[in-house]
mmCIF file of C-alpha atoms and ligand atoms in Angstrom:
data_model
loop_
_atom_site.group_PDB
_atom_site.id
_atom_site.type_symbol
_atom_site.label_atom_id
_atom_site.label_comp_id
_atom_site.label_asym_id
_atom_site.label_seq_id
_atom_site.Cartn_x
_atom_site.Cartn_y
_atom_site.Cartn_z
ATOM 1 C CA MET N 1 100.808 134.951 59.018
ATOM 2 C CA ILE N 2 101.309 131.174 59.121
ATOM 3 C CA PRO N 3 98.621 130.117 61.633
ATOM 4 C CA TYR N 4 99.332 127.557 64.381
ATOM 5 C CA GLY N 5 96.342 125.565 63.139
ATOM 6 C CA THR N 6 93.775 125.720 60.359
ATOM 7 C CA GLN N 7 91.377 123.503 58.420
ATOM 8 C CA SER N 8 91.838 121.718 55.094
ATOM 9 C CA ILE N 9 88.759 121.686 52.831
ATOM 10 C CA ASP N 10 88.816 119.967 49.424
ATOM 11 C CA GLN N 11 86.316 119.657 46.560
ATOM 12 C CA ASN N 12 84.773 116.485 48.044
ATOM 13 C CA ASP N 13 83.984 118.384 51.239
ATOM 14 C CA ILE N 14 82.403 121.206 49.248
ATOM 15 C CA ASP N 15 80.352 118.779 47.116
ATOM 16 C CA ALA N 16 79.123 116.995 50.239
ATOM 17 C CA VAL N 17 77.933 120.239 51.841
ATOM 18 C CA VAL N 18 76.275 121.437 48.620
ATOM 19 C CA ALA N 19 74.429 118.103 48.310
ATOM 20 C CA ALA N 20 73.164 118.462 51.898
ATOM 21 C CA LEU N 21 72.105 122.032 51.149
ATOM 22 C CA GLN N 22 70.097 120.845 48.136
ATOM 23 C CA SER N 23 68.479 117.942 50.006
ATOM 24 C CA ASP N 24 65.105 117.927 51.762
ATOM 25 C CA PHE N 25 66.625 118.277 55.236
ATOM 26 C CA LEU N 26 68.934 120.969 56.549
ATOM 27 C CA THR N 27 68.692 119.535 60.038
ATOM 28 C CA GLN N 28 67.316 116.310 61.625
ATOM 29 C CA GLY N 29 67.763 114.381 58.365
ATOM 30 C CA PRO N 30 69.490 111.171 57.332
ATOM 31 C CA VAL N 31 73.121 112.364 57.136
ATOM 32 C CA LEU N 32 73.572 112.912 60.871
ATOM 33 C CA PRO N 33 72.940 109.258 61.842
ATOM 34 C CA ARG N 34 75.255 108.177 59.002
ATOM 35 C CA PHE N 35 77.991 110.433 60.343
ATOM 36 C CA GLU N 36 77.429 109.121 63.866
ATOM 37 C CA SER N 37 77.646 105.473 62.730
ATOM 38 C CA ALA N 38 80.776 106.052 60.657
ATOM 39 C CA LEU N 39 82.456 107.877 63.497
ATOM 40 C CA ALA N 40 81.527 105.262 66.099
ATOM 41 C CA GLU N 41 82.870 102.562 63.803
ATOM 42 C CA ARG N 42 86.129 104.435 63.198
ATOM 43 C CA VAL N 43 86.879 104.852 66.906
ATOM 44 C CA GLU N 44 85.500 101.402 67.856
ATOM 45 C CA ALA N 45 82.743 102.721 70.112
ATOM 46 C CA ARG N 46 79.182 101.361 70.181
ATOM 47 C CA PHE N 47 77.553 104.804 69.888
ATOM 48 C CA ALA N 48 78.271 108.378 68.836
ATOM 49 C CA VAL N 49 76.140 111.456 69.572
ATOM 50 C CA ALA N 50 77.009 114.404 67.306
ATOM 51 C CA VAL N 51 76.224 117.924 68.529
ATOM 52 C CA ASN N 52 76.965 121.568 67.709
ATOM 53 C CA SER N 53 80.280 121.765 69.646
ATOM 54 C CA ALA N 54 82.589 119.775 71.901
ATOM 55 C CA THR N 55 81.553 122.090 74.715
ATOM 56 C CA SER N 56 77.950 120.935 74.200
ATOM 57 C CA ALA N 57 79.082 117.290 74.095
ATOM 58 C CA LEU N 58 80.979 117.727 77.389
ATOM 59 C CA HIS N 59 77.960 119.471 78.922
ATOM 60 C CA LEU N 60 75.554 116.703 77.821
ATOM 61 C CA SER N 61 77.958 114.040 79.140
ATOM 62 C CA CYS N 62 78.087 115.705 82.560
ATOM 63 C CA LEU N 63 74.290 116.131 82.668
ATOM 64 C CA ALA N 64 73.702 112.518 81.609
ATOM 65 C CA LEU N 65 76.055 111.301 84.360
ATOM 66 C CA GLY N 66 73.964 113.277 86.844
ATOM 67 C CA LEU N 67 76.502 115.981 87.733
ATOM 68 C CA GLY N 68 74.791 118.693 89.765
ATOM 69 C CA GLU N 69 74.851 120.886 92.816
ATOM 70 C CA GLY N 70 77.093 119.577 95.595
ATOM 71 C CA ASP N 71 79.147 117.417 93.197
ATOM 72 C CA TRP N 72 82.770 117.914 92.167
ATOM 73 C CA LEU N 73 84.262 117.736 88.698
ATOM 74 C CA TRP N 74 88.043 117.523 88.455
ATOM 75 C CA THR N 75 89.943 118.346 85.286
ATOM 76 C CA SER N 76 93.353 119.527 84.116
ATOM 77 C CA PRO N 77 94.366 123.190 84.457
ATOM 78 C CA ASN N 78 96.251 122.825 81.140
ATOM 79 C CA THR N 79 93.184 122.982 78.916
ATOM 80 C CA PHE N 80 90.743 125.293 77.213
ATOM 81 C CA VAL N 81 88.264 126.820 79.670
ATOM 82 C CA ALA N 82 85.356 124.735 78.290
ATOM 83 C CA SER N 83 86.526 121.560 80.114
ATOM 84 C CA ALA N 84 85.990 123.255 83.481
ATOM 85 C CA ASN N 85 83.056 125.456 82.465
ATOM 86 C CA VAL N 86 80.731 122.525 81.784
ATOM 87 C CA GLY N 87 81.048 121.549 85.456
ATOM 88 C CA LYS N 88 80.007 125.056 86.525
ATOM 89 C CA LEU N 89 77.154 125.014 83.988
ATOM 90 C CA CYS N 90 75.798 121.910 85.762
ATOM 91 C CA GLY N 91 75.943 123.768 89.085
ATOM 92 C CA ALA N 92 78.818 121.587 90.321
ATOM 93 C CA LYS N 93 82.089 122.612 91.976
ATOM 94 C CA VAL N 94 85.259 122.415 89.894
ATOM 95 C CA ASP N 95 88.781 121.528 90.981
ATOM 96 C CA PHE N 96 91.990 120.758 89.111
ATOM 97 C CA VAL N 97 94.762 118.154 89.096
ATOM 98 C CA ASP N 98 98.293 119.270 88.228
ATOM 99 C CA ILE N 99 100.165 118.043 85.141
ATOM 100 C CA ASP N 100 103.389 116.292 84.149
ATOM 101 C CA LEU N 101 105.918 118.632 82.545
ATOM 102 C CA ASP N 102 107.165 116.269 79.833
ATOM 103 C CA THR N 103 103.706 115.740 78.265
ATOM 104 C CA GLY N 104 101.407 118.487 79.588
ATOM 105 C CA LEU N 105 98.967 115.721 80.628
ATOM 106 C CA MET N 106 97.190 115.290 83.976
ATOM 107 C CA SER N 107 99.631 113.679 86.421
ATOM 108 C CA MET N 108 98.303 110.362 87.703
ATOM 109 C CA ASP N 109 100.566 110.653 90.771
ATOM 110 C CA ALA N 110 99.074 114.069 91.577
ATOM 111 C CA LEU N 111 95.593 112.635 91.012
ATOM 112 C CA GLU N 112 96.190 109.732 93.358
ATOM 113 C CA GLN N 113 97.527 112.022 96.094
ATOM 114 C CA LYS N 114 94.557 114.335 95.711
ATOM 115 C CA LEU N 115 92.110 111.404 95.861
ATOM 116 C CA VAL N 116 93.658 110.118 99.100
ATOM 117 C CA GLN N 117 93.202 113.556 100.658
ATOM 118 C CA ALA N 118 89.701 114.065 99.230
ATOM 119 C CA ASN N 119 88.668 110.680 100.593
ATOM 120 C CA LYS N 120 89.646 111.814 104.101
ATOM 121 C CA ASP N 121 87.784 115.115 103.654
ATOM 122 C CA SER N 122 84.709 113.552 101.977
ATOM 123 C CA ARG N 123 85.131 115.751 98.909
ATOM 124 C CA MET N 124 85.396 113.020 96.309
ATOM 125 C CA PRO N 125 84.881 113.925 92.651
ATOM 126 C CA LYS N 126 81.846 112.557 90.834
ATOM 127 C CA ILE N 127 83.583 113.001 87.475
ATOM 128 C CA VAL N 128 87.256 113.184 86.531
ATOM 129 C CA MET N 129 87.849 114.682 83.084
ATOM 130 C CA PRO N 130 91.352 114.052 81.709
ATOM 131 C CA VAL N 131 92.387 116.158 78.705
ATOM 132 C CA HIS N 132 94.348 114.468 75.916
ATOM 133 C CA PHE N 133 96.583 117.491 75.474
ATOM 134 C CA ALA N 134 98.099 118.026 71.995
ATOM 135 C CA GLY N 135 96.469 114.806 70.741
ATOM 136 C CA GLN N 136 98.048 112.293 73.103
ATOM 137 C CA SER N 137 96.027 110.053 75.420
ATOM 138 C CA CYS N 138 96.470 110.288 79.185
ATOM 139 C CA ASP N 139 97.389 107.178 81.153
ATOM 140 C CA MET N 140 93.806 105.888 80.954
ATOM 141 C CA GLN N 141 94.536 102.454 82.347
ATOM 142 C CA ARG N 142 95.796 103.898 85.606
ATOM 143 C CA LEU N 143 92.994 106.471 85.672
ATOM 144 C CA HIS N 144 90.449 103.686 85.218
ATOM 145 C CA GLN N 145 91.973 101.705 88.097
ATOM 146 C CA LEU N 146 91.699 104.774 90.336
ATOM 147 C CA GLY N 147 88.110 105.234 89.135
ATOM 148 C CA GLN N 148 87.280 101.669 90.167
ATOM 149 C CA GLN N 149 88.975 102.120 93.514
ATOM 150 C CA TYR N 150 87.448 105.479 94.420
ATOM 151 C CA GLY N 151 84.185 105.383 92.460
ATOM 152 C CA PHE N 152 84.130 108.258 89.991
ATOM 153 C CA TYR N 153 83.016 108.566 86.371
ATOM 154 C CA ILE N 154 85.475 109.390 83.584
ATOM 155 C CA ILE N 155 84.843 111.706 80.616
ATOM 156 C CA GLU N 156 87.792 111.974 78.224
ATOM 157 C CA ASP N 157 88.165 115.462 76.766
ATOM 158 C CA ALA N 158 89.712 114.211 73.521
ATOM 159 C CA SER N 159 89.034 117.472 71.642
ATOM 160 C CA HIS N 160 92.640 117.283 70.351
ATOM 161 C CA ALA N 161 92.832 113.556 69.813
ATOM 162 C CA ILE N 162 90.636 112.095 67.082
ATOM 163 C CA GLY N 163 92.859 109.687 65.162
ATOM 164 C CA ALA N 164 95.027 108.937 68.201
ATOM 165 C CA SER N 165 95.375 105.482 69.696
ATOM 166 C CA TYR N 166 96.032 104.135 73.165
ATOM 167 C CA LEU N 167 97.233 100.593 73.986
ATOM 168 C CA GLY N 168 96.381 99.436 70.479
ATOM 169 C CA ARG N 169 92.858 100.849 70.281
ATOM 170 C CA PRO N 170 91.533 104.176 68.967
ATOM 171 C CA VAL N 171 90.936 106.989 71.431
ATOM 172 C CA GLY N 172 87.130 107.141 71.602
ATOM 173 C CA ALA N 173 86.644 103.392 72.123
ATOM 174 C CA CYS N 174 85.908 104.216 75.801
ATOM 175 C CA GLN N 175 87.736 101.127 76.993
ATOM 176 C CA PHE N 176 88.679 102.969 80.189
ATOM 177 C CA SER N 177 86.001 105.672 80.386
ATOM 178 C CA ASP N 178 82.266 106.380 80.307
ATOM 179 C CA VAL N 179 82.321 108.954 77.508
ATOM 180 C CA THR N 180 84.874 110.421 75.079
ATOM 181 C CA VAL N 181 84.409 113.832 73.453
ATOM 182 C CA PHE N 182 85.964 115.145 70.213
ATOM 183 C CA SER N 183 85.862 118.702 68.807
ATOM 184 C CA PHE N 184 85.388 119.674 65.157
ATOM 185 C CA HIS N 185 86.349 123.332 65.499
ATOM 186 C CA PRO N 186 88.436 124.342 62.435
ATOM 187 C CA VAL N 187 91.772 124.315 64.288
ATOM 188 C CA LYS N 188 91.276 120.708 65.429
ATOM 189 C CA ILE N 189 92.149 117.540 63.451
ATOM 190 C CA LEU N 190 88.796 117.299 61.591
ATOM 191 C CA THR N 191 86.238 120.051 61.145
ATOM 192 C CA THR N 192 82.498 120.601 60.711
ATOM 193 C CA GLY N 193 82.829 124.402 61.076
ATOM 194 C CA GLU N 194 81.571 124.151 64.639
ATOM 195 C CA GLY N 195 80.738 120.756 66.063
ATOM 196 C CA GLY N 196 81.555 117.972 68.448
ATOM 197 C CA VAL N 197 80.693 114.408 69.305
ATOM 198 C CA ALA N 198 80.419 112.182 72.360
ATOM 199 C CA THR N 199 81.163 108.454 72.023
ATOM 200 C CA SER N 200 80.153 105.820 74.565
ATOM 201 C CA ASN N 201 79.416 102.122 74.959
ATOM 202 C CA GLN N 202 76.562 102.692 77.432
ATOM 203 C CA PRO N 203 73.076 102.664 75.818
ATOM 204 C CA GLY N 204 71.397 104.378 78.786
ATOM 205 C CA LEU N 205 73.831 107.302 78.786
ATOM 206 C CA VAL N 206 73.520 107.690 75.034
ATOM 207 C CA GLU N 207 69.721 107.675 75.171
ATOM 208 C CA THR N 208 69.807 110.462 77.771
ATOM 209 C CA MET N 209 72.331 112.505 75.766
ATOM 210 C CA ARG N 210 70.153 112.201 72.641
ATOM 211 C CA LEU N 211 67.099 113.387 74.574
ATOM 212 C CA LEU N 212 68.998 116.280 76.147
ATOM 213 C CA ARG N 213 70.380 117.292 72.727
ATOM 214 C CA SER N 214 66.854 118.067 71.552
ATOM 215 C CA HIS N 215 64.832 119.723 74.350
ATOM 216 C CA GLY N 216 64.232 116.518 76.341
ATOM 217 C CA VAL N 217 61.415 115.848 73.894
ATOM 218 C CA THR N 218 60.643 112.404 72.484
ATOM 219 C CA ARG N 219 58.259 110.809 70.002
ATOM 220 C CA ASP N 220 59.405 107.349 71.000
ATOM 221 C CA ARG N 221 56.645 105.750 73.086
ATOM 222 C CA SER N 222 59.087 103.597 75.037
ATOM 223 C CA GLN N 223 60.692 106.803 76.387
ATOM 224 C CA MET N 224 57.440 108.464 77.419
ATOM 225 C CA THR N 225 56.826 108.713 81.135
ATOM 226 C CA GLU N 226 53.048 109.171 81.121
ATOM 227 C CA PRO N 227 50.242 107.243 79.420
ATOM 228 C CA VAL N 228 50.356 107.987 75.716
ATOM 229 C CA ASP N 229 47.266 109.483 74.180
ATOM 230 C CA GLU N 230 46.354 107.906 70.899
ATOM 231 C CA THR N 231 47.059 111.025 68.812
ATOM 232 C CA PRO N 232 49.598 110.319 66.095
ATOM 233 C CA TRP N 233 51.160 113.773 66.543
ATOM 234 C CA GLY N 234 51.870 113.291 70.224
ATOM 235 C CA TYR N 235 55.259 114.030 71.732
ATOM 236 C CA GLN N 236 56.299 114.351 75.334
ATOM 237 C CA GLN N 237 58.924 116.368 77.110
ATOM 238 C CA VAL N 238 60.364 114.015 79.709
ATOM 239 C CA MET N 239 63.303 116.093 80.969
ATOM 240 C CA LEU N 240 64.793 119.578 80.668
ATOM 241 C CA GLY N 241 66.928 119.613 77.532
ATOM 242 C CA LEU N 242 68.646 121.998 75.167
ATOM 243 C CA ASN N 243 68.989 122.518 71.443
ATOM 244 C CA TYR N 244 72.509 121.253 70.794
ATOM 245 C CA ARG N 245 71.726 119.642 67.428
ATOM 246 C CA MET N 246 74.224 119.414 64.572
ATOM 247 C CA THR N 247 72.914 120.439 61.118
ATOM 248 C CA GLU N 248 72.913 118.188 58.053
ATOM 249 C CA LEU N 249 75.433 120.537 56.420
ATOM 250 C CA GLN N 250 77.837 120.002 59.295
ATOM 251 C CA ALA N 251 77.251 116.237 59.379
ATOM 252 C CA ALA N 252 77.892 116.018 55.614
ATOM 253 C CA LEU N 253 81.151 117.921 56.033
ATOM 254 C CA GLY N 254 82.082 115.718 58.981
ATOM 255 C CA LEU N 255 81.428 112.520 57.038
ATOM 256 C CA SER N 256 83.604 113.742 54.176
ATOM 257 C CA GLN N 257 86.364 114.912 56.539
ATOM 258 C CA LEU N 258 86.292 111.624 58.457
ATOM 259 C CA SER N 259 87.323 109.728 55.316
ATOM 260 C CA LYS N 260 90.590 111.717 55.361
ATOM 261 C CA LEU N 261 91.381 111.265 59.047
ATOM 262 C CA GLU N 262 94.263 108.856 58.548
ATOM 263 C CA ASP N 263 95.841 111.098 55.880
ATOM 264 C CA PHE N 264 95.552 114.131 58.143
ATOM 265 C CA VAL N 265 97.225 112.355 61.060
ATOM 266 C CA GLN N 266 99.989 110.901 58.858
ATOM 267 C CA PHE N 267 100.695 114.346 57.434
ATOM 268 C CA ARG N 268 100.962 115.808 60.928
ATOM 269 C CA ARG N 269 103.307 112.997 61.981
ATOM 270 C CA GLN N 270 105.612 113.716 59.024
ATOM 271 C CA ARG N 271 105.749 117.391 59.900
ATOM 272 C CA VAL N 272 106.442 116.586 63.560
ATOM 273 C CA THR N 273 109.275 114.213 62.632
ATOM 274 C CA HIS N 274 110.811 116.989 60.559
ATOM 275 C CA TYR N 275 110.480 119.510 63.414
ATOM 276 C CA GLN N 276 112.071 117.037 65.819
ATOM 277 C CA LYS N 277 115.000 116.438 63.491
ATOM 278 C CA LYS N 278 115.614 120.134 62.929
ATOM 279 C CA LEU N 279 115.193 121.140 66.571
ATOM 280 C CA SER N 280 117.367 118.417 68.076
ATOM 281 C CA CYS N 281 120.414 120.677 68.050
ATOM 282 C CA LEU N 282 118.613 123.728 69.496
ATOM 283 C CA PRO N 283 118.450 124.516 73.240
ATOM 284 C CA VAL N 284 114.704 123.710 73.583
ATOM 285 C CA GLN N 285 112.807 120.575 74.540
ATOM 286 C CA SER N 286 109.816 119.472 72.501
ATOM 287 C CA ILE N 287 106.788 117.616 73.804
ATOM 288 C CA VAL N 288 107.345 113.842 73.980
ATOM 289 C CA GLU N 289 105.213 110.850 73.019
ATOM 290 C CA HIS N 290 104.989 108.584 76.074
ATOM 291 C CA GLY N 291 104.913 105.330 74.137
ATOM 292 C CA GLN N 292 101.487 104.001 75.220
ATOM 293 C CA GLY N 293 100.021 104.860 71.837
ATOM 294 C CA ARG N 294 100.014 107.218 68.889
ATOM 295 C CA SER N 295 99.423 110.949 69.229
ATOM 296 C CA ALA N 296 97.128 112.652 66.695
ATOM 297 C CA TRP N 297 99.468 115.665 66.990
ATOM 298 C CA HIS N 298 96.908 118.449 67.209
ATOM 299 C CA LEU N 299 99.666 120.661 68.639
ATOM 300 C CA PHE N 300 103.443 120.699 68.476
ATOM 301 C CA THR N 301 104.724 122.469 71.569
ATOM 302 C CA LEU N 302 108.159 123.435 72.830
ATOM 303 C CA LEU N 303 109.348 123.879 76.410
ATOM 304 C CA PHE N 304 112.012 126.515 77.083
ATOM 305 C CA ASP N 305 114.186 126.514 80.211
ATOM 306 C CA ASP N 306 113.876 130.279 80.505
ATOM 307 C CA PRO N 307 110.399 131.920 80.469
ATOM 308 C CA GLY N 308 111.921 135.244 79.384
ATOM 309 C CA LEU N 309 113.468 133.591 76.348
ATOM 310 C CA ARG N 310 110.118 131.940 75.519
ATOM 311 C CA THR N 311 108.423 135.315 75.527
ATOM 312 C CA SER N 312 111.058 137.039 73.408
ATOM 313 C CA VAL N 313 111.030 134.158 70.906
ATOM 314 C CA PHE N 314 107.223 134.440 70.765
ATOM 315 C CA SER N 315 107.453 138.132 69.840
ATOM 316 C CA ARG N 316 110.220 137.671 67.301
ATOM 317 C CA LEU N 317 108.415 134.835 65.522
ATOM 318 C CA ARG N 318 105.116 136.726 65.482
ATOM 319 C CA GLY N 319 107.008 139.682 64.038
ATOM 320 C CA LYS N 320 108.111 137.462 61.153
ATOM 321 C CA GLY N 321 104.645 136.186 60.367
ATOM 322 C CA VAL N 322 104.935 132.905 62.258
ATOM 323 C CA GLY N 323 101.646 132.447 64.148
ATOM 324 C CA VAL N 324 103.074 130.868 67.284
ATOM 325 C CA ASN N 325 100.717 130.519 70.237
ATOM 326 C CA VAL N 326 100.634 129.497 73.906
ATOM 327 C CA HIS N 327 98.563 126.525 75.143
ATOM 328 C CA TYR N 328 97.257 127.041 77.755
ATOM 329 C CA ILE N 329 96.790 129.847 80.279
ATOM 330 C CA PRO N 330 96.047 127.660 83.339
ATOM 331 C CA VAL N 331 92.269 127.688 83.767
ATOM 332 C CA HIS N 332 92.422 128.230 87.548
ATOM 333 C CA THR N 333 94.204 131.579 87.003
ATOM 334 C CA GLN N 334 91.363 133.013 84.915
ATOM 335 C CA PRO N 335 89.468 135.844 86.683
ATOM 336 C CA PHE N 336 86.275 133.771 86.598
ATOM 337 C CA TYR N 337 87.910 130.897 88.511
ATOM 338 C CA ARG N 338 89.867 133.074 90.938
ATOM 339 C CA GLN N 339 86.555 134.244 92.415
ATOM 340 C CA PHE N 340 86.135 130.654 93.699
ATOM 341 C CA GLY N 341 89.373 130.890 95.687
ATOM 342 C CA PHE N 342 91.921 129.647 93.146
ATOM 343 C CA ASP N 343 95.103 131.636 92.599
ATOM 344 C CA TRP N 344 98.564 131.555 91.090
ATOM 345 C CA GLY N 345 100.637 128.989 92.953
ATOM 346 C CA ASP N 346 97.856 126.385 93.261
ATOM 347 C CA PHE N 347 99.070 124.151 90.407
ATOM 348 C CA PRO N 348 102.788 124.908 90.012
ATOM 349 C CA GLN N 349 103.538 122.472 87.198
ATOM 350 C CA ALA N 350 100.747 123.825 84.980
ATOM 351 C CA GLU N 351 101.910 127.368 85.730
ATOM 352 C CA ASP N 352 105.541 126.492 84.968
ATOM 353 C CA TRP N 353 104.393 124.869 81.719
ATOM 354 C CA TYR N 354 102.430 128.003 80.806
ATOM 355 C CA ARG N 355 105.426 130.283 81.362
ATOM 356 C CA ARG N 356 107.792 128.099 79.322
ATOM 357 C CA THR N 357 105.729 126.672 76.472
ATOM 358 C CA LEU N 358 105.348 127.745 72.848
ATOM 359 C CA THR N 359 103.166 126.182 70.123
ATOM 360 C CA LEU N 360 104.630 126.083 66.603
ATOM 361 C CA PRO N 361 102.445 125.999 63.451
ATOM 362 C CA LEU N 362 101.209 122.502 62.587
ATOM 363 C CA HIS N 363 98.268 121.946 60.266
ATOM 364 C CA PRO N 364 97.289 120.106 57.051
ATOM 365 C CA LYS N 365 98.217 123.014 54.776
ATOM 366 C CA LEU N 366 101.662 123.678 56.261
ATOM 367 C CA THR N 367 104.030 123.381 53.309
ATOM 368 C CA PHE N 368 107.568 122.115 53.572
ATOM 369 C CA SER N 369 108.971 125.553 52.757
ATOM 370 C CA GLN N 370 106.725 127.234 55.336
ATOM 371 C CA GLN N 371 107.968 124.791 57.918
ATOM 372 C CA GLN N 372 111.540 125.517 56.891
ATOM 373 C CA TRP N 373 110.836 129.219 57.372
ATOM 374 C CA VAL N 374 109.477 128.540 60.882
ATOM 375 C CA VAL N 375 112.649 126.586 61.752
ATOM 376 C CA ASP N 376 114.922 129.274 60.265
ATOM 377 C CA CYS N 377 113.162 132.007 62.264
ATOM 378 C CA LEU N 378 113.399 129.940 65.431
ATOM 379 C CA GLU N 379 117.117 129.282 64.906
ATOM 380 C CA GLU N 380 117.710 132.972 64.357
ATOM 381 C CA ALA N 381 115.706 133.944 67.446
ATOM 382 C CA LEU N 382 117.762 131.522 69.545
ATOM 383 C CA ALA N 383 121.143 132.462 68.073
HETATM 384 C C1 PLP I 1 88.580 123.127 71.459
HETATM 385 C C2 PLP I 1 88.466 122.533 72.812
HETATM 386 C C3 PLP I 1 87.245 122.438 73.492
HETATM 387 C C4 PLP I 1 85.990 123.076 72.982
HETATM 388 O O1 PLP I 1 85.650 122.634 71.727
HETATM 389 P P1 PLP I 1 84.473 123.356 70.916
HETATM 390 O O2 PLP I 1 84.137 122.390 69.835
HETATM 391 O O3 PLP I 1 85.070 124.639 70.396
HETATM 392 O O4 PLP I 1 83.361 123.585 71.857
HETATM 393 C C5 PLP I 1 87.227 121.794 74.713
HETATM 394 N N1 PLP I 1 88.341 121.274 75.252
HETATM 395 C C6 PLP I 1 89.529 121.361 74.638
HETATM 396 C C7 PLP I 1 90.738 120.744 75.275
HETATM 397 C C8 PLP I 1 89.634 122.017 73.413
HETATM 398 O O5 PLP I 1 90.823 122.134 72.819
#
């Protein structure tokens, strides 16, 4: 089976992990801060906080922004469940904003309409979390303007989008947001096995996220909230935290992978250009780049006119060993979310997208002949 996504690990990656394994520290050592600095520099952010998953990074971001009971978090229904779940984990209420069908991204028109209504009903969101679906940034400038006007925080779920750019700057620079989160799960653009990172330009937020990452415990006297006893072994727990730390093995892998980011994105772009050329004469649309920046192309998705045809093409391609997939089942239709009153029909664009979309294989090990096979199978299924 040709998977829709998979990692690429070379000898440098392996050597980096082995060196970390043979070093004095398997966790809480010197490689993690090096990885964080390199990553922050690459995406032009002041700070990076690396953790054990993007889900953890999203959770820490929400906690650090004070999301809690009685608050609302709004996100896209066209995402992995984690984007919404972190709101529930903070005890907040979660709602969704419908998408645009040409990009699969949160619709800024739908957001504005929903904000006008929420303002009347006093149900304003504390945090809006756009999702950079398939590796392409949302319209962050407009989102930021709405954030200024209505007073909400912005966390970018950029799990798909490391290596992307927006209006001439890397996604992750947080020019129009409070925090940006990337995922290093193996199907994403870079991998640390499991892992994620939050970037931000706000020192206070970053300090809180670092504390929360490690039990809310500090040895730094300036962070202590009570008089410090003079014992050299003293530490204080100043808030309720978690253990979301990233290991040195993961950080070493991340540092090595980061050096190949540009190559990975270029490779994906080449493959996408080839798909676009080959598919231009077939009766399917493919996802478009909106022109405000460069997509990192985590996913290459198609949109069929006919949902029935989508489903039969899915089965025929799977039957030939082509690991097509569907991104995403709208989060509000999941059984867990339906118990809060959501149902089919609530976000029609996201549901239409779900019924008509198909993700083709796109990853750093996809060979030219494999890609040709995918195209041949697709042509045959559509003939
Ligand atoms: C993968 C993904 C996540 C979760 O990332 P993990 O690192 O697996 O926790 C969150 N949001 C989106 C959009 C994702 O694709």
